[in-house]
Coordinates of C-alpha atoms in Angstrom, one line a residue:
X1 CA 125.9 86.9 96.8
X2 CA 125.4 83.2 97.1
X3 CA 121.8 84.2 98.6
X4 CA 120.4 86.0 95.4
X5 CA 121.7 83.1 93.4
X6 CA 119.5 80.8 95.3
X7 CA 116.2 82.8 95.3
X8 CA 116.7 83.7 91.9
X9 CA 116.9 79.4 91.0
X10 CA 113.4 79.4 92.6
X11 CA 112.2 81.6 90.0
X12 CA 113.9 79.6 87.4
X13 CA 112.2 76.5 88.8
X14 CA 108.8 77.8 88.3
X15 CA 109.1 79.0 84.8
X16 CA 110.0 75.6 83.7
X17 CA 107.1 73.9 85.9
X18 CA 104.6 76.5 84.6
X19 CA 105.7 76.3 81.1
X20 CA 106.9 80.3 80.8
X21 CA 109.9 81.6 79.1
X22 CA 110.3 84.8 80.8
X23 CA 109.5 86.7 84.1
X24 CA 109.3 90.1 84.4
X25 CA 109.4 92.3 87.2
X26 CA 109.3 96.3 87.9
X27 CA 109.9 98.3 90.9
X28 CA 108.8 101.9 89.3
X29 CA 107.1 105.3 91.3
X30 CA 104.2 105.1 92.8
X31 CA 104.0 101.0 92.1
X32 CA 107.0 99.7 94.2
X33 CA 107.8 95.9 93.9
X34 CA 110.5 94.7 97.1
X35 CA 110.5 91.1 95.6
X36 CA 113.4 93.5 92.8
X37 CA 115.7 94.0 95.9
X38 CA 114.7 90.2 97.6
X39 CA 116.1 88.4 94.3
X40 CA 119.0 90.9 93.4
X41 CA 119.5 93.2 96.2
X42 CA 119.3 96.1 93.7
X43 CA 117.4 98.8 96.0
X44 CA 114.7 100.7 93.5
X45 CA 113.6 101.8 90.0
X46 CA 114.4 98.7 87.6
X47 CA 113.5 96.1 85.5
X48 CA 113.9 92.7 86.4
X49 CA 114.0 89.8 83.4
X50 CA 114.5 86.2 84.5
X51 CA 114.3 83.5 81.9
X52 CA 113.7 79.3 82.1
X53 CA 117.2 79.2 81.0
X54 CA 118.8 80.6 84.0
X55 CA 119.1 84.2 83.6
X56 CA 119.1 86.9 85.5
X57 CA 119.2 90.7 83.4
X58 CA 118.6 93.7 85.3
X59 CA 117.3 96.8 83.5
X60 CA 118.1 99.6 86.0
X61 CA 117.8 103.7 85.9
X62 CA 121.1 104.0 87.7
X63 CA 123.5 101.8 86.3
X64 CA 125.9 102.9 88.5
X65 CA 123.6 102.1 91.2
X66 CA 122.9 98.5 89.9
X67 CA 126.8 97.7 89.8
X68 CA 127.5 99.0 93.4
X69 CA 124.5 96.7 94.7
X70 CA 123.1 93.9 92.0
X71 CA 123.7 90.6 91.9
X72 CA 122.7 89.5 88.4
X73 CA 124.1 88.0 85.4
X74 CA 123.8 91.2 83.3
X75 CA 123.2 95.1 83.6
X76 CA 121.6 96.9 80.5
X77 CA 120.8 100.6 81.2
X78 CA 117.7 101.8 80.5
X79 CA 118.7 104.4 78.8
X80 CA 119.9 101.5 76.5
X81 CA 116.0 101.1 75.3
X82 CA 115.5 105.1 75.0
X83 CA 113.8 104.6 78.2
X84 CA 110.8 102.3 76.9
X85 CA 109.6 99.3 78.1
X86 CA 108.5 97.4 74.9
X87 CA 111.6 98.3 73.2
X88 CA 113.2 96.8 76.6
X89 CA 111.3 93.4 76.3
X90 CA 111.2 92.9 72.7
X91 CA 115.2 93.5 72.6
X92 CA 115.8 90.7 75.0
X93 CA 113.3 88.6 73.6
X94 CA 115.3 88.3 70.8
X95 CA 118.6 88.1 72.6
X96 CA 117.0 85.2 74.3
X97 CA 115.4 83.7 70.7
X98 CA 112.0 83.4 71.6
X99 CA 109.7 82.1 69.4
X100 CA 106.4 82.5 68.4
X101 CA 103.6 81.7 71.2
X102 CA 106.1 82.2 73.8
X103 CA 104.8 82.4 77.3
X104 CA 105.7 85.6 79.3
X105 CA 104.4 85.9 82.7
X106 CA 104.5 89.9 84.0
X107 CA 104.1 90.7 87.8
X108 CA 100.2 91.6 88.4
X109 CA 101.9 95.4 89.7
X110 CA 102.6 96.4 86.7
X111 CA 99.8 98.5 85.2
X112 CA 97.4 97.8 82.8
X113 CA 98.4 100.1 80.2
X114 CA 102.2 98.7 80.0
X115 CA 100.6 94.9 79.7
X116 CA 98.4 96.2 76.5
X117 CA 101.3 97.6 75.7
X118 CA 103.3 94.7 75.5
X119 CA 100.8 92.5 73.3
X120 CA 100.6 95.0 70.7
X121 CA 104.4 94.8 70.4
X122 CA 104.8 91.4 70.8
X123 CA 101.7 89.9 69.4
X124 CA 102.6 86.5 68.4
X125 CA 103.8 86.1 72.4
X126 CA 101.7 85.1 75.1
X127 CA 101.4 87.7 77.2
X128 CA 100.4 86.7 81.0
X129 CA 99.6 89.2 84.0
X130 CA 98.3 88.1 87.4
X131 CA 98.9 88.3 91.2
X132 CA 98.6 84.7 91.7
X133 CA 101.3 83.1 89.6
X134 CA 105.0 84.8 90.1
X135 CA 103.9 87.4 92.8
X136 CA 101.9 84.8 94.9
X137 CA 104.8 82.6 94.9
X138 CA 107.7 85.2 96.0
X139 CA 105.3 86.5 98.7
X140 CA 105.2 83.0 100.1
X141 CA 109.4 82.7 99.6
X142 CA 109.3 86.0 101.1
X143 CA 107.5 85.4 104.2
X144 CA 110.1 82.3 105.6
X145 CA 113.1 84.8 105.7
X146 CA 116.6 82.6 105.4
X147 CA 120.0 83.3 107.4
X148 CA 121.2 86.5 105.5
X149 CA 117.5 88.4 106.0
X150 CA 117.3 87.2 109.3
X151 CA 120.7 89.0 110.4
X152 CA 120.1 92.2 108.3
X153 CA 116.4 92.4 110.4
X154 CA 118.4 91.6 114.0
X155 CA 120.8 95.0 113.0
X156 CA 116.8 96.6 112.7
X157 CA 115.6 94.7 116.2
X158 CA 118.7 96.0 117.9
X159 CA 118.6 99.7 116.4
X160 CA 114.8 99.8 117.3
X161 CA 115.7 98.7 120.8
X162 CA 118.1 101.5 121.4
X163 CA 115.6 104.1 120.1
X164 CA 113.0 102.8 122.0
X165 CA 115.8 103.0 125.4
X166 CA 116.2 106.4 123.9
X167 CA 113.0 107.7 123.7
X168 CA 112.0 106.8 127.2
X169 CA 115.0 109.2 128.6
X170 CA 113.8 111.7 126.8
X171 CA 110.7 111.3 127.8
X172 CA 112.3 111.6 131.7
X173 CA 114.3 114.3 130.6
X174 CA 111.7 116.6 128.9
X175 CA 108.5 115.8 129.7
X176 CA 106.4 118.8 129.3
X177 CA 108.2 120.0 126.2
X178 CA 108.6 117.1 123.8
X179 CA 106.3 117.3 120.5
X180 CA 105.3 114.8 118.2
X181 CA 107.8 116.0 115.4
X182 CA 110.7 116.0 117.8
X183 CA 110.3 112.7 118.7
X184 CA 109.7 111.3 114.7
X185 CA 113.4 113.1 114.1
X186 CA 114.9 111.9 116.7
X187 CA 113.6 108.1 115.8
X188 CA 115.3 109.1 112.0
X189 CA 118.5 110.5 112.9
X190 CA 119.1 108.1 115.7
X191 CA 118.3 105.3 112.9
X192 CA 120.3 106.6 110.5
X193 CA 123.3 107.4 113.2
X194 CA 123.5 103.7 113.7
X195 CA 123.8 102.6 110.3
X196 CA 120.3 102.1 109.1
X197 CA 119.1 103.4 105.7
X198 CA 116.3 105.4 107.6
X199 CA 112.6 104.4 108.8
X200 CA 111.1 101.8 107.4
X201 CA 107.7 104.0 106.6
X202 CA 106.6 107.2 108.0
X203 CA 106.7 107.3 111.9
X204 CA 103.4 108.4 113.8
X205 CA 103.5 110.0 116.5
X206 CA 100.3 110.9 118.7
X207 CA 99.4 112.7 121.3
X208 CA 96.5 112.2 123.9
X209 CA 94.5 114.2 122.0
X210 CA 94.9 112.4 118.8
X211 CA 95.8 108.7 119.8
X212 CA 92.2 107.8 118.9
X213 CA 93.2 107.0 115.8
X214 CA 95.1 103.2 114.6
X215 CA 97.3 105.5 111.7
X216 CA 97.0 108.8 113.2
X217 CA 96.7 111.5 110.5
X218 CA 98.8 113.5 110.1
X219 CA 101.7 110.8 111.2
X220 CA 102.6 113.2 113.3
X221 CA 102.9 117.5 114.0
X222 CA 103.1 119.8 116.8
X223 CA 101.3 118.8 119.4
X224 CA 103.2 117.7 122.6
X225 CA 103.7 114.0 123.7
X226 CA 102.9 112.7 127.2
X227 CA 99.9 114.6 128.0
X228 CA 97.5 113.1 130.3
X229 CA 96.0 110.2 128.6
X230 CA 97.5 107.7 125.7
X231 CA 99.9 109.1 123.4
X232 CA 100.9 106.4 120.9
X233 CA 104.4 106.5 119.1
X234 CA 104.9 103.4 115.8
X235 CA 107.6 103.6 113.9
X236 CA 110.5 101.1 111.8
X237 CA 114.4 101.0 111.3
X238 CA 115.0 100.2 108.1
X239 CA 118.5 97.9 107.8
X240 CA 119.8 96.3 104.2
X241 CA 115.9 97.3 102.8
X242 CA 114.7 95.3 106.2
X243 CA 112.0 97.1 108.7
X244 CA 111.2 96.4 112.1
X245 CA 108.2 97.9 113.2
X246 CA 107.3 99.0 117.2
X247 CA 104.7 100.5 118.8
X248 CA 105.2 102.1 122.1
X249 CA 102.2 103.6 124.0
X250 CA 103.0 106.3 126.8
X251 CA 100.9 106.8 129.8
X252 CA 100.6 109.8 132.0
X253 CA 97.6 109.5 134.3
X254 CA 95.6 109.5 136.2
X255 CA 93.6 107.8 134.0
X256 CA 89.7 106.8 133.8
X257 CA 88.0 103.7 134.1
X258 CA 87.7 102.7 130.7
X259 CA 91.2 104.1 130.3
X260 CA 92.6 101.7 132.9
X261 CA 90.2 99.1 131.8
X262 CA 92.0 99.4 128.1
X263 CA 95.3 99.0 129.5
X264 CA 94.9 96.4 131.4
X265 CA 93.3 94.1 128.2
X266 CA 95.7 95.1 126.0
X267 CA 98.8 94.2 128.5
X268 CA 96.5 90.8 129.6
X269 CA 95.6 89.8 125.4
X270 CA 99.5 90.8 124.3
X271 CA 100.7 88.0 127.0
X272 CA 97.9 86.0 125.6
X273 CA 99.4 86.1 122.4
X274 CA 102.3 85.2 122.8
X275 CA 101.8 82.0 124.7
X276 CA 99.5 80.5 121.3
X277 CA 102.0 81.5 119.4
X278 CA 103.8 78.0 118.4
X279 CA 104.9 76.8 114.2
X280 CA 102.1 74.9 113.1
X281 CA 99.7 77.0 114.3
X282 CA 96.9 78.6 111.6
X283 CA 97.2 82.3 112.1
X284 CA 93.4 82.7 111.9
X285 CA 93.5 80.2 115.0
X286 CA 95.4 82.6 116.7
X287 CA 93.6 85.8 116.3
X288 CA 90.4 84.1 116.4
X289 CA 91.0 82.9 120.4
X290 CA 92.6 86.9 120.7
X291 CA 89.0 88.3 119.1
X292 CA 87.2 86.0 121.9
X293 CA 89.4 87.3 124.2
X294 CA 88.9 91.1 123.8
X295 CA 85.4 90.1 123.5
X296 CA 85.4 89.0 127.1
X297 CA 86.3 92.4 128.1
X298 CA 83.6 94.1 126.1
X299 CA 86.2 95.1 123.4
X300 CA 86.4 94.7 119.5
X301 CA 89.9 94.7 117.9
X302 CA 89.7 97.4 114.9
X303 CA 93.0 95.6 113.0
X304 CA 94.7 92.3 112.3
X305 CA 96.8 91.2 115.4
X306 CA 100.1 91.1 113.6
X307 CA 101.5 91.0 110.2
X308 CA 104.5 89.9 108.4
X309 CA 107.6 92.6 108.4
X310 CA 110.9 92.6 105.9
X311 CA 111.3 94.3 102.8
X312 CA 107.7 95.7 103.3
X313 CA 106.6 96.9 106.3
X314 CA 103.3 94.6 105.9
X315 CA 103.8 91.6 104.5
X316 CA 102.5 87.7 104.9
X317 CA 101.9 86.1 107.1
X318 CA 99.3 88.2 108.7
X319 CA 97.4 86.9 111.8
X320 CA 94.0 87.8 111.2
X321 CA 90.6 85.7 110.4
X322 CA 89.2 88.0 107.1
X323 CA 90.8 86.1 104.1
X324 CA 92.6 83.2 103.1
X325 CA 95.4 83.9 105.0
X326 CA 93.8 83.0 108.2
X327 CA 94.4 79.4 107.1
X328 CA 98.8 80.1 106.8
X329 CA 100.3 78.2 109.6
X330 CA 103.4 79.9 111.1
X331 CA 106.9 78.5 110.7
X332 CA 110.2 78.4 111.3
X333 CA 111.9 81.3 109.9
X334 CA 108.8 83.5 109.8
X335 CA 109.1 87.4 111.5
X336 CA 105.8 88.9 112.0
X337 CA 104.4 91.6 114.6
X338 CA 102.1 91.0 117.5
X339 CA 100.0 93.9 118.0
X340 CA 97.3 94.3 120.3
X341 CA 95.3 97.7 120.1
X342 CA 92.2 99.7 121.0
X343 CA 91.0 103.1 120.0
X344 CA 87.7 105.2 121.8
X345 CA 87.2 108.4 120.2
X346 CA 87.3 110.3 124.0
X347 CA 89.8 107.9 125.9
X348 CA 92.5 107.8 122.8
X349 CA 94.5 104.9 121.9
X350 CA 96.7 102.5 123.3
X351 CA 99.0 99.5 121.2
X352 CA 101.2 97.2 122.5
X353 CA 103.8 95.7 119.0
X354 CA 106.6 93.8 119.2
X355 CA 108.4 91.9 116.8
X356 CA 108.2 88.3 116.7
X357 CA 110.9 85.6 115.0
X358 CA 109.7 82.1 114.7
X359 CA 112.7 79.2 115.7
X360 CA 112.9 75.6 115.7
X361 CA 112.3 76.1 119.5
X362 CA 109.6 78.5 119.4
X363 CA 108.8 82.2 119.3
X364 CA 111.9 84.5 120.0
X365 CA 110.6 88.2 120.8
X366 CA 113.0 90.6 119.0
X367 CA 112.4 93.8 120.5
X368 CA 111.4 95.5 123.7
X369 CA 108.3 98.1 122.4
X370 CA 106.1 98.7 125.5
X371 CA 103.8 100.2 127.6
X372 CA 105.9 103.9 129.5
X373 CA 104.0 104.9 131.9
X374 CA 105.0 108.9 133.3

């Protein structure tokens, strides 16, 4: 696919610019790396080599797996190397001739062990491991998603917005008698019945009585939905390794006067949002004015006000003031959520996420996540 060709030259690029011979990625358990399936569109557990002569070797666990899906120059098994990643590197380090005092740049995720690893067997080699060199810079391509990504995430948007639609019948139809774990299967096998690979992480689905929480814990069990109060429902459609993420809050009243008070900021500060949303714009502008805002009403925002969504369900750019990021200004071709939210431990929790897509003309809401009152 033309696409992985093009990302994968970016790499290329910046090993020549930085002076590095190789690149090399891993997606492995318990340490997953998206930025495999963003340059190859290989889906999990591999090795990824890239050189500054233009190649592209994939090192998968399922070859079969890795020829149905990859888009590289070569596949070598990993059975090849007995399963071992020096053996791995120091075999294509002399398939691609390197010399002494080499330069080989290895994605900060992999762990420490495998980099000491790695400079015992190729000690003459310079051996480089960081979060700011190759990861910072495919987090960046990452966030400004290009034509292909953008129509894999609008399958998502439109999947999401059916299920949403969906879950709001049942609601109608069985209020009373709907628990949390019937709704979290229904959002999976209504995803996967329309094509999606699944959820894009673990839905959560809370009731009233334990909305109180921004990731409730656990995502979700018996208890039943649309019991007087906030019951909060967040969940993804994963589409081509691409989530959306939604957040629907369902009211059944009558409610208090904080209660009312907390809908009413969060529906007033969502609408907020969305009109100083515009490209150019600093994120940490953005959710500083939305801070000021909840502020007004004698609220505090417990989380960022959106984040970036594709391959990972959190991903740059995030609108939030903490960190560096809060200086990222948003641009065309960015896809990020705006989430307003506020949690009391007595009056639960109410959210308000949609997902945004940033055009030449201006924000473009993707789906239709809100507030169901019963």
């Amino acid at each position: 696919m033309e696409a992985y060709k093009q990302r994968q030259q970016k790499i290329y690029s910046y090993l020549r610019k930085e002076g590095l011979d190789i690149a090399i990625l891993a997606d492995l358990e318990g340490r997953r790396n998206p930025s495999i399936r963003y340059l190859t569109g290989h889906p999990a557990d591999a090795l990824l080599f890239l050189s500054s002569g233009g190649e592209c070797f994939l090192v998968p666990w399922d070859e079969n797996m890795a020829a149905e899906f990859a888009s590289v120059d070569k596949i070598i098994p990993y059975n090849s190397y007995k399963r071992s990643f020096s053996m791995a590197v120091q075999s294509l380090a002399e398939e691609w001739r390197l010399k002494a005092g080499s330069r080989i740049e290895l994605s900060g995720k992999f762990p420490y062990p495998a980099a000491v690893e790695l400079i015992t067997t190729l000690p003459d080699m310079e051996i480089i491991c960081w979060e700011q060199g190759l990861d910072n810079l495919l987090l960046k391509l990452r966030s400004i998603k290009d034509k292909s990504e953008i129509q894999a995430m609008q399958k998502a948007f439109e999947i999401s917005n059916e299920i949403v639609q969906g879950i709001e019948e049942l609601l109608a139809d069985k209020i009373g008698n709907l628990r949390e774990l019937d709704i979290a299967q229904y959002i999976d096998a209504e995803a996967r019945t329309r094509g999606a690979e699944g959820t894009g992480f673990e839905t959560l689905a809370a009731a009233a009585n334990r909305s109180f929480a921004v990731h409730a814990f656990p995502a979700y069990g018996s208890e039943l939905i649309g019991e007087r109060g906030f019951s909060v429902i967040d969940f993804g459609v994963k589409y081509r390794g691409y989530t959306s993420d939604v957040t629907i809050t369902v009211i059944h009243g009558p409610l208090s006067k904080l209660q009312q008070k907390m809908v009413e900021s969060v529906l007033e500060i969502y609408e907020l949002a969305l009109s100083l949303i515009d490209s150019g714009i600093p994120t940490g502008e953005i959710a500083l004015k939305i801070d000021e805002a909840f502020a007004r009403w004698g609220f505090k925002m417990p989380h960022a006000l959106g984040h970036g969504i594709g391959l990972a369900a959190h991903e740059a750019p995030f609108l939030r003031m903490e960190d560096q990021n809060s200086s990222v200004v948003l641009q065309e071709g960015m896809i990020f959520t705006v989430e307003p939210g506020l949690y009391h431990s007595e009056a639960g929790g109410i959210r308000l996420e949609n997902d945004i897509l940033m055009t030449s003309h201006g924000l473009k809401v993707m789906t239709n996540s809100r507030i169901i009152e019963i």
